[in-house]
mmCIF file of C-alpha atoms in Angstrom:
data_model
loop_
_atom_site.group_PDB
_atom_site.id
_atom_site.type_symbol
_atom_site.label_atom_id
_atom_site.label_comp_id
_atom_site.label_asym_id
_atom_site.label_seq_id
_atom_site.Cartn_x
_atom_site.Cartn_y
_atom_site.Cartn_z
ATOM 1 C CA UNK A 1 107.178 103.291 97.598
ATOM 2 C CA UNK A 2 105.565 105.785 99.380
ATOM 3 C CA UNK A 3 105.581 106.616 103.355
ATOM 4 C CA UNK A 4 104.239 109.452 104.624
ATOM 5 C CA UNK A 5 104.850 110.852 107.906
ATOM 6 C CA UNK A 6 108.230 110.927 109.702
ATOM 7 C CA UNK A 7 109.791 107.792 110.290
ATOM 8 C CA UNK A 8 111.029 108.813 113.758
ATOM 9 C CA UNK A 9 108.734 106.886 115.258
ATOM 10 C CA UNK A 10 109.846 103.752 113.444
ATOM 11 C CA UNK A 11 109.818 101.817 116.811
ATOM 12 C CA UNK A 12 106.442 102.647 117.589
ATOM 13 C CA UNK A 13 105.489 101.132 114.732
ATOM 14 C CA UNK A 14 107.414 97.813 114.861
ATOM 15 C CA UNK A 15 106.387 97.838 118.605
ATOM 16 C CA UNK A 16 102.716 97.811 117.096
ATOM 17 C CA UNK A 17 103.849 95.146 114.259
ATOM 18 C CA UNK A 18 105.283 92.802 117.129
ATOM 19 C CA UNK A 19 102.069 93.040 119.102
ATOM 20 C CA UNK A 20 99.832 91.650 115.964
ATOM 21 C CA UNK A 21 102.064 88.879 115.247
ATOM 22 C CA UNK A 22 102.002 88.520 119.349
ATOM 23 C CA UNK A 23 98.162 88.654 119.168
ATOM 24 C CA UNK A 24 98.436 85.987 116.060
ATOM 25 C CA UNK A 25 100.899 83.791 117.082
ATOM 26 C CA UNK A 26 98.919 83.267 120.645
ATOM 27 C CA UNK A 27 96.420 81.928 118.653
ATOM 28 C CA UNK A 28 98.398 79.642 116.285
ATOM 29 C CA UNK A 29 100.617 78.433 119.374
ATOM 30 C CA UNK A 30 97.728 78.099 122.146
ATOM 31 C CA UNK A 31 95.666 75.977 120.083
ATOM 32 C CA UNK A 32 98.541 73.054 119.640
ATOM 33 C CA UNK A 33 98.477 73.274 123.651
ATOM 34 C CA UNK A 34 95.204 73.278 124.166
ATOM 35 C CA UNK A 35 94.497 70.339 121.748
ATOM 36 C CA UNK A 36 93.116 67.354 124.135
ATOM 37 C CA UNK A 37 90.796 70.065 125.796
ATOM 38 C CA UNK A 38 89.725 70.936 122.377
ATOM 39 C CA UNK A 39 89.367 67.347 120.618
ATOM 40 C CA UNK A 40 87.248 66.029 124.030
ATOM 41 C CA UNK A 41 84.738 69.177 123.940
ATOM 42 C CA UNK A 42 84.063 68.425 119.849
ATOM 43 C CA UNK A 43 84.140 64.796 120.174
ATOM 44 C CA UNK A 44 86.758 64.142 117.733
ATOM 45 C CA UNK A 45 90.509 62.641 118.063
ATOM 46 C CA UNK A 46 93.692 64.169 118.588
ATOM 47 C CA UNK A 47 94.783 63.452 115.076
ATOM 48 C CA UNK A 48 91.715 65.071 113.465
ATOM 49 C CA UNK A 49 91.653 68.155 116.371
ATOM 50 C CA UNK A 50 95.214 68.468 114.833
ATOM 51 C CA UNK A 51 94.110 69.241 111.671
ATOM 52 C CA UNK A 52 92.579 72.619 112.472
ATOM 53 C CA UNK A 53 96.116 73.581 112.425
ATOM 54 C CA UNK A 54 96.349 72.720 108.897
ATOM 55 C CA UNK A 55 93.016 74.358 107.868
ATOM 56 C CA UNK A 56 94.936 78.140 109.311
ATOM 57 C CA UNK A 57 98.053 77.489 107.809
ATOM 58 C CA UNK A 58 96.771 76.405 104.143
ATOM 59 C CA UNK A 59 93.879 79.075 104.330
ATOM 60 C CA UNK A 60 96.847 81.971 105.014
ATOM 61 C CA UNK A 61 98.984 80.289 102.458
ATOM 62 C CA UNK A 62 96.657 80.692 99.448
ATOM 63 C CA UNK A 63 94.966 83.602 100.924
ATOM 64 C CA UNK A 64 98.402 85.596 101.228
ATOM 65 C CA UNK A 65 99.244 86.320 97.291
ATOM 66 C CA UNK A 66 95.654 87.017 96.971
ATOM 67 C CA UNK A 67 95.001 89.290 99.093
ATOM 68 C CA UNK A 68 98.396 91.117 98.085
ATOM 69 C CA UNK A 69 97.657 91.018 94.514
ATOM 70 C CA UNK A 70 93.646 92.691 95.101
ATOM 71 C CA UNK A 71 95.103 95.030 97.832
ATOM 72 C CA UNK A 72 98.270 96.249 96.216
ATOM 73 C CA UNK A 73 97.912 99.933 95.586
ATOM 74 C CA UNK A 74 96.129 100.268 98.855
ATOM 75 C CA UNK A 75 97.364 101.626 101.842
ATOM 76 C CA UNK A 76 98.985 99.193 103.899
ATOM 77 C CA UNK A 77 97.344 100.485 106.996
ATOM 78 C CA UNK A 78 94.138 99.399 105.298
ATOM 79 C CA UNK A 79 95.040 95.837 105.159
ATOM 80 C CA UNK A 80 96.486 96.001 108.267
ATOM 81 C CA UNK A 81 93.062 97.039 109.959
ATOM 82 C CA UNK A 82 90.879 94.895 107.498
ATOM 83 C CA UNK A 83 93.449 91.801 108.368
ATOM 84 C CA UNK A 84 92.627 92.335 112.596
ATOM 85 C CA UNK A 85 88.921 93.052 112.423
ATOM 86 C CA UNK A 86 88.810 89.453 109.925
ATOM 87 C CA UNK A 87 90.656 87.700 112.481
ATOM 88 C CA UNK A 88 88.689 89.115 115.582
ATOM 89 C CA UNK A 89 85.331 87.683 113.936
ATOM 90 C CA UNK A 90 87.359 84.271 113.483
ATOM 91 C CA UNK A 91 88.419 84.134 117.271
ATOM 92 C CA UNK A 92 84.548 84.936 117.773
ATOM 93 C CA UNK A 93 83.521 82.089 115.469
ATOM 94 C CA UNK A 94 85.353 79.731 117.190
ATOM 95 C CA UNK A 95 84.046 80.253 120.833
ATOM 96 C CA UNK A 96 80.761 80.292 119.852
ATOM 97 C CA UNK A 97 81.360 77.015 117.800
ATOM 98 C CA UNK A 98 79.931 73.575 118.820
ATOM 99 C CA UNK A 99 81.192 71.402 116.274
ATOM 100 C CA UNK A 100 84.282 70.892 114.864
ATOM 101 C CA UNK A 101 83.144 72.128 110.899
ATOM 102 C CA UNK A 102 81.834 75.323 112.264
ATOM 103 C CA UNK A 103 85.877 76.061 114.410
ATOM 104 C CA UNK A 104 86.987 74.928 111.222
ATOM 105 C CA UNK A 105 85.408 77.652 109.505
ATOM 106 C CA UNK A 106 85.445 79.795 111.824
ATOM 107 C CA UNK A 107 89.779 79.319 111.518
ATOM 108 C CA UNK A 108 89.193 79.642 108.017
ATOM 109 C CA UNK A 109 88.130 82.954 108.392
ATOM 110 C CA UNK A 110 90.954 84.146 111.248
ATOM 111 C CA UNK A 111 93.708 82.487 109.219
ATOM 112 C CA UNK A 112 92.626 85.398 106.246
ATOM 113 C CA UNK A 113 92.490 87.773 108.640
ATOM 114 C CA UNK A 114 96.269 86.594 109.677
ATOM 115 C CA UNK A 115 97.300 86.400 106.228
ATOM 116 C CA UNK A 116 96.470 90.232 105.538
ATOM 117 C CA UNK A 117 98.049 91.308 108.795
ATOM 118 C CA UNK A 118 101.096 89.165 109.290
ATOM 119 C CA UNK A 119 102.381 89.001 105.514
ATOM 120 C CA UNK A 120 102.396 93.028 105.619
ATOM 121 C CA UNK A 121 103.969 92.940 108.897
ATOM 122 C CA UNK A 122 106.727 92.583 107.796
ATOM 123 C CA UNK A 123 106.707 94.634 104.376
ATOM 124 C CA UNK A 124 106.850 97.244 106.506
ATOM 125 C CA UNK A 125 109.343 96.246 108.958
ATOM 126 C CA UNK A 126 111.957 95.594 105.410
ATOM 127 C CA UNK A 127 110.830 98.822 104.028
ATOM 128 C CA UNK A 128 111.070 101.002 106.854
ATOM 129 C CA UNK A 129 114.266 100.210 107.575
ATOM 130 C CA UNK A 130 118.001 100.836 106.422
ATOM 131 C CA UNK A 131 119.730 97.790 104.595
ATOM 132 C CA UNK A 132 122.433 97.611 107.234
ATOM 133 C CA UNK A 133 119.630 97.237 109.943
ATOM 134 C CA UNK A 134 116.685 95.103 108.271
ATOM 135 C CA UNK A 135 117.838 91.700 109.693
ATOM 136 C CA UNK A 136 117.078 93.514 113.382
ATOM 137 C CA UNK A 137 114.257 94.973 112.171
ATOM 138 C CA UNK A 138 112.861 92.081 111.163
ATOM 139 C CA UNK A 139 113.594 90.104 114.640
ATOM 140 C CA UNK A 140 111.882 92.725 116.259
ATOM 141 C CA UNK A 141 108.546 92.346 114.512
ATOM 142 C CA UNK A 142 109.309 88.235 114.437
ATOM 143 C CA UNK A 143 109.880 88.561 118.226
ATOM 144 C CA UNK A 144 105.954 89.602 118.714
ATOM 145 C CA UNK A 145 105.197 85.440 117.492
ATOM 146 C CA UNK A 146 108.232 84.203 119.786
ATOM 147 C CA UNK A 147 106.866 86.029 122.896
ATOM 148 C CA UNK A 148 103.639 84.746 122.015
ATOM 149 C CA UNK A 149 105.203 81.273 122.725
ATOM 150 C CA UNK A 150 106.469 82.946 126.074
ATOM 151 C CA UNK A 151 103.645 84.523 127.824
ATOM 152 C CA UNK A 152 100.553 84.069 125.434
ATOM 153 C CA UNK A 153 100.783 80.370 124.430
ATOM 154 C CA UNK A 154 101.316 79.133 128.510
ATOM 155 C CA UNK A 155 98.831 81.993 130.107
ATOM 156 C CA UNK A 156 96.412 80.892 127.386
ATOM 157 C CA UNK A 157 96.829 77.088 128.269
ATOM 158 C CA UNK A 158 96.284 77.676 131.968
ATOM 159 C CA UNK A 159 93.415 79.530 131.402
ATOM 160 C CA UNK A 160 91.963 76.880 128.783
ATOM 161 C CA UNK A 161 92.521 74.421 131.859
ATOM 162 C CA UNK A 162 90.683 77.089 134.859
ATOM 163 C CA UNK A 163 87.968 78.536 132.278
ATOM 164 C CA UNK A 164 87.936 76.285 129.019
ATOM 165 C CA UNK A 165 89.015 76.809 125.570
ATOM 166 C CA UNK A 166 86.432 78.851 124.668
ATOM 167 C CA UNK A 167 87.395 81.904 126.866
ATOM 168 C CA UNK A 168 91.217 82.123 125.522
ATOM 169 C CA UNK A 169 89.914 82.470 122.187
ATOM 170 C CA UNK A 170 87.239 85.571 123.524
ATOM 171 C CA UNK A 171 90.353 87.146 125.169
ATOM 172 C CA UNK A 172 92.958 86.808 121.818
ATOM 173 C CA UNK A 173 89.761 88.645 120.140
ATOM 174 C CA UNK A 174 90.160 91.100 122.770
ATOM 175 C CA UNK A 175 93.461 91.632 122.340
ATOM 176 C CA UNK A 176 93.318 91.723 118.647
ATOM 177 C CA UNK A 177 90.670 94.672 118.780
ATOM 178 C CA UNK A 178 93.753 96.993 120.616
ATOM 179 C CA UNK A 179 95.452 96.514 118.064
ATOM 180 C CA UNK A 180 93.239 97.280 115.203
ATOM 181 C CA UNK A 181 92.889 100.671 117.146
ATOM 182 C CA UNK A 182 96.788 101.105 117.331
ATOM 183 C CA UNK A 183 97.213 100.881 113.408
ATOM 184 C CA UNK A 184 96.456 104.684 113.117
ATOM 185 C CA UNK A 185 100.142 105.283 114.452
ATOM 186 C CA UNK A 186 101.608 103.543 111.521
ATOM 187 C CA UNK A 187 102.550 105.673 108.519
ATOM 188 C CA UNK A 188 100.976 105.784 105.416
ATOM 189 C CA UNK A 189 102.632 103.067 103.360
ATOM 190 C CA UNK A 190 101.847 102.077 99.473
ATOM 191 C CA UNK A 191 104.172 99.319 97.864
ATOM 192 C CA UNK A 192 104.210 98.685 93.882
ATOM 193 C CA UNK A 193 101.449 96.927 93.012
ATOM 194 C CA UNK A 194 102.092 93.115 91.926
ATOM 195 C CA UNK A 195 99.451 91.040 90.613
ATOM 196 C CA UNK A 196 99.056 87.264 90.513
ATOM 197 C CA UNK A 197 101.077 86.807 87.245
ATOM 198 C CA UNK A 198 104.000 88.390 88.832
ATOM 199 C CA UNK A 199 104.243 86.426 92.012
ATOM 200 C CA UNK A 200 104.230 83.645 89.876
ATOM 201 C CA UNK A 201 107.113 84.954 88.003
ATOM 202 C CA UNK A 202 109.273 85.687 91.161
ATOM 203 C CA UNK A 203 108.502 82.019 92.511
ATOM 204 C CA UNK A 204 109.738 80.725 89.895
ATOM 205 C CA UNK A 205 113.196 82.382 89.823
ATOM 206 C CA UNK A 206 115.762 79.171 91.016
ATOM 207 C CA UNK A 207 117.309 81.440 93.657
ATOM 208 C CA UNK A 208 113.949 82.343 94.905
ATOM 209 C CA UNK A 209 112.226 79.226 94.345
ATOM 210 C CA UNK A 210 115.036 77.296 96.660
ATOM 211 C CA UNK A 211 114.952 79.649 99.231
ATOM 212 C CA UNK A 212 110.824 78.993 99.914
ATOM 213 C CA UNK A 213 111.714 74.836 99.283
ATOM 214 C CA UNK A 214 113.655 75.693 102.402
ATOM 215 C CA UNK A 215 111.031 77.878 104.084
ATOM 216 C CA UNK A 216 108.466 75.108 103.506
ATOM 217 C CA UNK A 217 111.050 72.092 104.115
ATOM 218 C CA UNK A 218 112.568 74.333 107.626
ATOM 219 C CA UNK A 219 108.331 75.120 108.485
ATOM 220 C CA UNK A 220 107.171 71.772 107.884
ATOM 221 C CA UNK A 221 110.158 69.969 110.544
ATOM 222 C CA UNK A 222 108.601 72.291 113.576
ATOM 223 C CA UNK A 223 105.407 71.537 112.852
ATOM 224 C CA UNK A 224 105.425 67.798 112.733
ATOM 225 C CA UNK A 225 106.334 68.188 116.228
ATOM 226 C CA UNK A 226 104.855 71.037 117.370
ATOM 227 C CA UNK A 227 101.426 70.767 116.718
ATOM 228 C CA UNK A 228 101.204 67.125 118.590
ATOM 229 C CA UNK A 229 104.025 68.118 121.369
ATOM 230 C CA UNK A 230 101.096 68.102 123.915
ATOM 231 C CA UNK A 231 100.524 63.966 122.828
ATOM 232 C CA UNK A 232 104.108 63.964 122.876
ATOM 233 C CA UNK A 233 104.909 65.156 126.351
ATOM 234 C CA UNK A 234 101.601 63.437 127.861
ATOM 235 C CA UNK A 235 103.513 61.204 130.168
ATOM 236 C CA UNK A 236 105.807 63.541 132.060
ATOM 237 C CA UNK A 237 103.845 67.060 131.236
ATOM 238 C CA UNK A 238 99.667 67.588 131.190
ATOM 239 C CA UNK A 239 97.209 69.804 132.249
ATOM 240 C CA UNK A 240 98.920 73.145 133.759
ATOM 241 C CA UNK A 241 102.511 71.192 133.762
ATOM 242 C CA UNK A 242 102.515 71.727 129.673
ATOM 243 C CA UNK A 243 102.782 75.127 130.217
ATOM 244 C CA UNK A 244 105.916 75.007 131.663
ATOM 245 C CA UNK A 245 107.292 73.043 128.511
ATOM 246 C CA UNK A 246 105.597 75.684 126.205
ATOM 247 C CA UNK A 247 107.099 78.160 128.354
ATOM 248 C CA UNK A 248 110.794 76.576 127.163
ATOM 249 C CA UNK A 249 110.079 76.039 123.669
ATOM 250 C CA UNK A 250 108.795 79.807 123.586
ATOM 251 C CA UNK A 251 111.804 80.855 125.721
ATOM 252 C CA UNK A 252 114.209 79.555 123.585
ATOM 253 C CA UNK A 253 112.295 80.414 119.956
ATOM 254 C CA UNK A 254 112.264 84.289 122.058
ATOM 255 C CA UNK A 255 116.573 84.222 122.197
ATOM 256 C CA UNK A 256 116.657 82.446 119.066
ATOM 257 C CA UNK A 257 114.897 85.333 117.262
ATOM 258 C CA UNK A 258 116.492 87.640 119.198
ATOM 259 C CA UNK A 259 120.366 86.384 118.273
ATOM 260 C CA UNK A 260 119.417 86.031 114.482
ATOM 261 C CA UNK A 261 119.121 89.330 113.791
ATOM 262 C CA UNK A 262 122.427 90.694 114.940
ATOM 263 C CA UNK A 263 124.006 87.771 113.306
ATOM 264 C CA UNK A 264 122.596 87.447 110.490
ATOM 265 C CA UNK A 265 123.785 91.361 109.817
ATOM 266 C CA UNK A 266 127.113 90.536 110.935
ATOM 267 C CA UNK A 267 127.567 86.706 109.712
ATOM 268 C CA UNK A 268 125.486 86.821 106.722
ATOM 269 C CA UNK A 269 122.143 84.492 106.325
ATOM 270 C CA UNK A 270 123.582 81.411 104.773
ATOM 271 C CA UNK A 271 125.772 80.016 107.664
ATOM 272 C CA UNK A 272 122.909 81.232 110.082
ATOM 273 C CA UNK A 273 120.387 79.420 108.713
ATOM 274 C CA UNK A 274 122.243 76.572 108.152
ATOM 275 C CA UNK A 275 123.418 76.630 111.998
ATOM 276 C CA UNK A 276 119.443 76.657 112.550
ATOM 277 C CA UNK A 277 118.388 73.091 110.920
ATOM 278 C CA UNK A 278 121.484 70.977 112.008
ATOM 279 C CA UNK A 279 120.372 72.349 115.151
ATOM 280 C CA UNK A 280 116.397 71.583 114.464
ATOM 281 C CA UNK A 281 117.192 67.651 112.927
ATOM 282 C CA UNK A 282 119.219 66.821 115.742
ATOM 283 C CA UNK A 283 117.009 68.355 118.269
ATOM 284 C CA UNK A 284 113.977 66.733 116.844
ATOM 285 C CA UNK A 285 115.853 63.033 116.557
ATOM 286 C CA UNK A 286 115.972 62.864 119.826
ATOM 287 C CA UNK A 287 113.057 63.810 120.896
ATOM 288 C CA UNK A 288 111.793 60.584 121.871
ATOM 289 C CA UNK A 289 114.103 60.020 124.776
ATOM 290 C CA UNK A 290 114.127 63.975 125.532
ATOM 291 C CA UNK A 291 110.258 63.664 126.831
ATOM 292 C CA UNK A 292 110.974 60.641 129.230
ATOM 293 C CA UNK A 293 111.440 62.772 131.604
ATOM 294 C CA UNK A 294 110.048 66.327 132.483
ATOM 295 C CA UNK A 295 113.612 67.591 132.716
ATOM 296 C CA UNK A 296 114.288 66.309 128.934
ATOM 297 C CA UNK A 297 111.098 67.407 127.811
ATOM 298 C CA UNK A 298 111.455 71.305 128.886
ATOM 299 C CA UNK A 299 115.239 71.151 127.718
ATOM 300 C CA UNK A 300 114.156 70.113 124.008
ATOM 301 C CA UNK A 301 111.192 72.397 123.965
ATOM 302 C CA UNK A 302 114.118 75.132 125.011
ATOM 303 C CA UNK A 303 116.468 73.586 122.237
ATOM 304 C CA UNK A 304 113.767 73.136 119.615
ATOM 305 C CA UNK A 305 112.814 76.787 119.881
ATOM 306 C CA UNK A 306 115.901 78.101 119.940
ATOM 307 C CA UNK A 307 116.937 76.158 116.558
ATOM 308 C CA UNK A 308 113.823 77.138 115.188
ATOM 309 C CA UNK A 309 113.403 80.877 115.925
ATOM 310 C CA UNK A 310 116.774 81.324 113.976
ATOM 311 C CA UNK A 311 115.354 80.381 110.458
ATOM 312 C CA UNK A 312 113.286 82.930 109.196
ATOM 313 C CA UNK A 313 114.966 86.251 109.568
ATOM 314 C CA UNK A 314 118.104 85.018 107.336
ATOM 315 C CA UNK A 315 114.989 83.916 104.970
ATOM 316 C CA UNK A 316 113.908 86.907 104.562
ATOM 317 C CA UNK A 317 117.039 88.541 104.251
ATOM 318 C CA UNK A 318 117.915 86.713 101.889
ATOM 319 C CA UNK A 319 115.122 87.275 99.556
ATOM 320 C CA UNK A 320 115.613 90.676 99.881
ATOM 321 C CA UNK A 321 119.002 90.188 98.864
ATOM 322 C CA UNK A 322 118.160 87.934 95.641
ATOM 323 C CA UNK A 323 115.233 89.643 94.874
ATOM 324 C CA UNK A 324 116.331 93.514 95.132
ATOM 325 C CA UNK A 325 113.746 94.304 92.678
ATOM 326 C CA UNK A 326 110.300 92.870 94.291
ATOM 327 C CA UNK A 327 111.191 92.745 97.628
ATOM 328 C CA UNK A 328 107.710 93.093 99.032
ATOM 329 C CA UNK A 329 106.708 90.075 96.532
ATOM 330 C CA UNK A 330 109.500 87.581 97.375
ATOM 331 C CA UNK A 331 108.659 88.211 102.078
ATOM 332 C CA UNK A 332 105.036 87.999 101.084
ATOM 333 C CA UNK A 333 105.404 84.829 98.853
ATOM 334 C CA UNK A 334 107.918 83.457 101.571
ATOM 335 C CA UNK A 335 104.680 84.010 103.766
ATOM 336 C CA UNK A 336 102.520 81.811 101.785
ATOM 337 C CA UNK A 337 105.686 79.477 101.953
ATOM 338 C CA UNK A 338 105.517 79.507 106.078
ATOM 339 C CA UNK A 339 101.913 78.335 106.050
ATOM 340 C CA UNK A 340 102.055 75.817 103.470
ATOM 341 C CA UNK A 341 105.075 74.222 104.996
ATOM 342 C CA UNK A 342 103.108 74.764 108.804
ATOM 343 C CA UNK A 343 99.883 72.395 106.722
ATOM 344 C CA UNK A 344 102.132 70.135 105.469
ATOM 345 C CA UNK A 345 103.628 69.569 108.901
ATOM 346 C CA UNK A 346 100.059 69.505 110.507
ATOM 347 C CA UNK A 347 99.169 67.408 107.780
ATOM 348 C CA UNK A 348 101.536 64.486 108.424
ATOM 349 C CA UNK A 349 102.556 65.374 111.968
ATOM 350 C CA UNK A 350 98.622 63.615 112.206
ATOM 351 C CA UNK A 351 99.096 60.955 109.874
ATOM 352 C CA UNK A 352 102.089 59.697 111.766
ATOM 353 C CA UNK A 353 100.723 59.826 114.910
ATOM 354 C CA UNK A 354 97.143 57.931 113.694
ATOM 355 C CA UNK A 355 99.194 55.455 111.695
ATOM 356 C CA UNK A 356 102.478 54.787 113.226
ATOM 357 C CA UNK A 357 102.072 56.655 117.047
ATOM 358 C CA UNK A 358 103.951 59.532 118.569
ATOM 359 C CA UNK A 359 107.642 57.399 118.317
ATOM 360 C CA UNK A 360 107.300 57.830 114.719
ATOM 361 C CA UNK A 361 106.770 61.692 114.929
ATOM 362 C CA UNK A 362 110.073 63.243 115.641
ATOM 363 C CA UNK A 363 111.980 61.456 113.236
ATOM 364 C CA UNK A 364 109.824 62.413 110.348
ATOM 365 C CA UNK A 365 109.785 65.716 111.650
ATOM 366 C CA UNK A 366 114.011 65.607 111.181
ATOM 367 C CA UNK A 367 114.194 63.699 108.181
ATOM 368 C CA UNK A 368 112.521 67.275 106.453
ATOM 369 C CA UNK A 369 115.661 69.319 108.739
ATOM 370 C CA UNK A 370 117.569 67.718 107.088
ATOM 371 C CA UNK A 371 116.307 67.681 103.592
ATOM 372 C CA UNK A 372 116.038 71.680 103.932
ATOM 373 C CA UNK A 373 120.103 71.366 105.453
ATOM 374 C CA UNK A 374 121.020 69.575 102.768
ATOM 375 C CA UNK A 375 119.794 72.449 100.080
ATOM 376 C CA UNK A 376 121.333 75.021 102.292
ATOM 377 C CA UNK A 377 124.751 73.383 102.382
ATOM 378 C CA UNK A 378 124.631 73.483 98.390
ATOM 379 C CA UNK A 379 124.625 76.622 97.975
ATOM 380 C CA UNK A 380 125.260 78.707 101.110
ATOM 381 C CA UNK A 381 127.730 81.358 99.689
ATOM 382 C CA UNK A 382 130.713 82.512 102.490
ATOM 383 C CA UNK A 383 129.837 84.772 105.053
ATOM 384 C CA UNK A 384 132.111 87.567 103.043
ATOM 385 C CA UNK A 385 129.851 87.021 100.146
ATOM 386 C CA UNK A 386 126.469 87.054 102.033
ATOM 387 C CA UNK A 387 127.476 90.354 103.408
ATOM 388 C CA UNK A 388 128.967 92.117 100.305
ATOM 389 C CA UNK A 389 125.566 90.990 98.795
ATOM 390 C CA UNK A 390 123.402 92.051 101.423
ATOM 391 C CA UNK A 391 124.894 95.680 101.590
ATOM 392 C CA UNK A 392 125.288 95.989 97.757
ATOM 393 C CA UNK A 393 121.556 94.647 97.286
ATOM 394 C CA UNK A 394 118.909 97.381 95.483
ATOM 395 C CA UNK A 395 116.932 98.601 98.901
ATOM 396 C CA UNK A 396 113.391 99.570 98.219
ATOM 397 C CA UNK A 397 112.692 103.244 96.669
ATOM 398 C CA UNK A 398 111.035 105.604 99.404
ATOM 399 C CA UNK A 399 109.847 109.000 98.394
ATOM 400 C CA UNK A 400 108.573 111.177 101.395
ATOM 401 C CA UNK A 401 106.055 113.301 100.029
#
């Protein structure tokens, strides 16, 4: 691995990466908050409009490993910049689209750009950090995604209510342009090239495959419910009030992401992710009771965000530990697994909504979380073992030039 320029400005680099994940996250999450408005404008049902999230997630999952394979020897800054350009084009396409097909195609373009940026953001965060501080570095970048739900999503929902959802897409595109302009402050980073064959070889390693399956199921659980959250809370929170529910979810996710960095470094990833999934399962199981009142919906959103926000940092940390020879490849594949779970969750939620009604969405998500938890409990190492493994794992080689 080659890293050019002094890394004394790592905090600035992490902040740029976090702003980028904030931008991508705002696009993904705000679409869910605007689901009823978009469905009405495009003249489709809410379950069909929800498949825009499926298109984005599935495209991301496929594009991420392909981009990583074909740009393996590139300076990561070019990949980040190109990703933001494509993402901006996708935002413009959504803002201008007048039919579901056109908007879906634009989301496909945006997803390719998001895949190029976001997966590399986590790779850079892990590569530029020491082993002892890797959890915190990953949490800093992940916090951009969490902050998007605290600030970007509620503001986007309010702006969508006042000015229309298309204006929100334009706004996100403007922020993406700003992120692209800041990319030159990132040091030059080149990682060892890895083709598709090598990436597939990583996926079939039993330990890696288990972690990836936990990622898929954990993300599936959350997306099954979150994509259709406006439908679930509609009786007690619609319009501008919905933004407060989303604020609660975002605050919870930000808190979960913030504490999980240090918790993972201190306790090891096994216990943290098991705690996360157990909490998600319980919260999703009681969603139908929670949404009977506005205070209940707010509490549900807060705890769902907190428990859900605790999952990915220990997952990423675990991959650095069990695949120390190819950590960047493992993280890239995990990014695809996240979006495979998102695509499956969005699709599952839409099927459940159309076939059985909203009251069955929560239980469906809870079952997925329980399945992920079962995989973790069977193989969770002791805190001492997890810490020892994390500290003795071989870090990516660094050679200043």
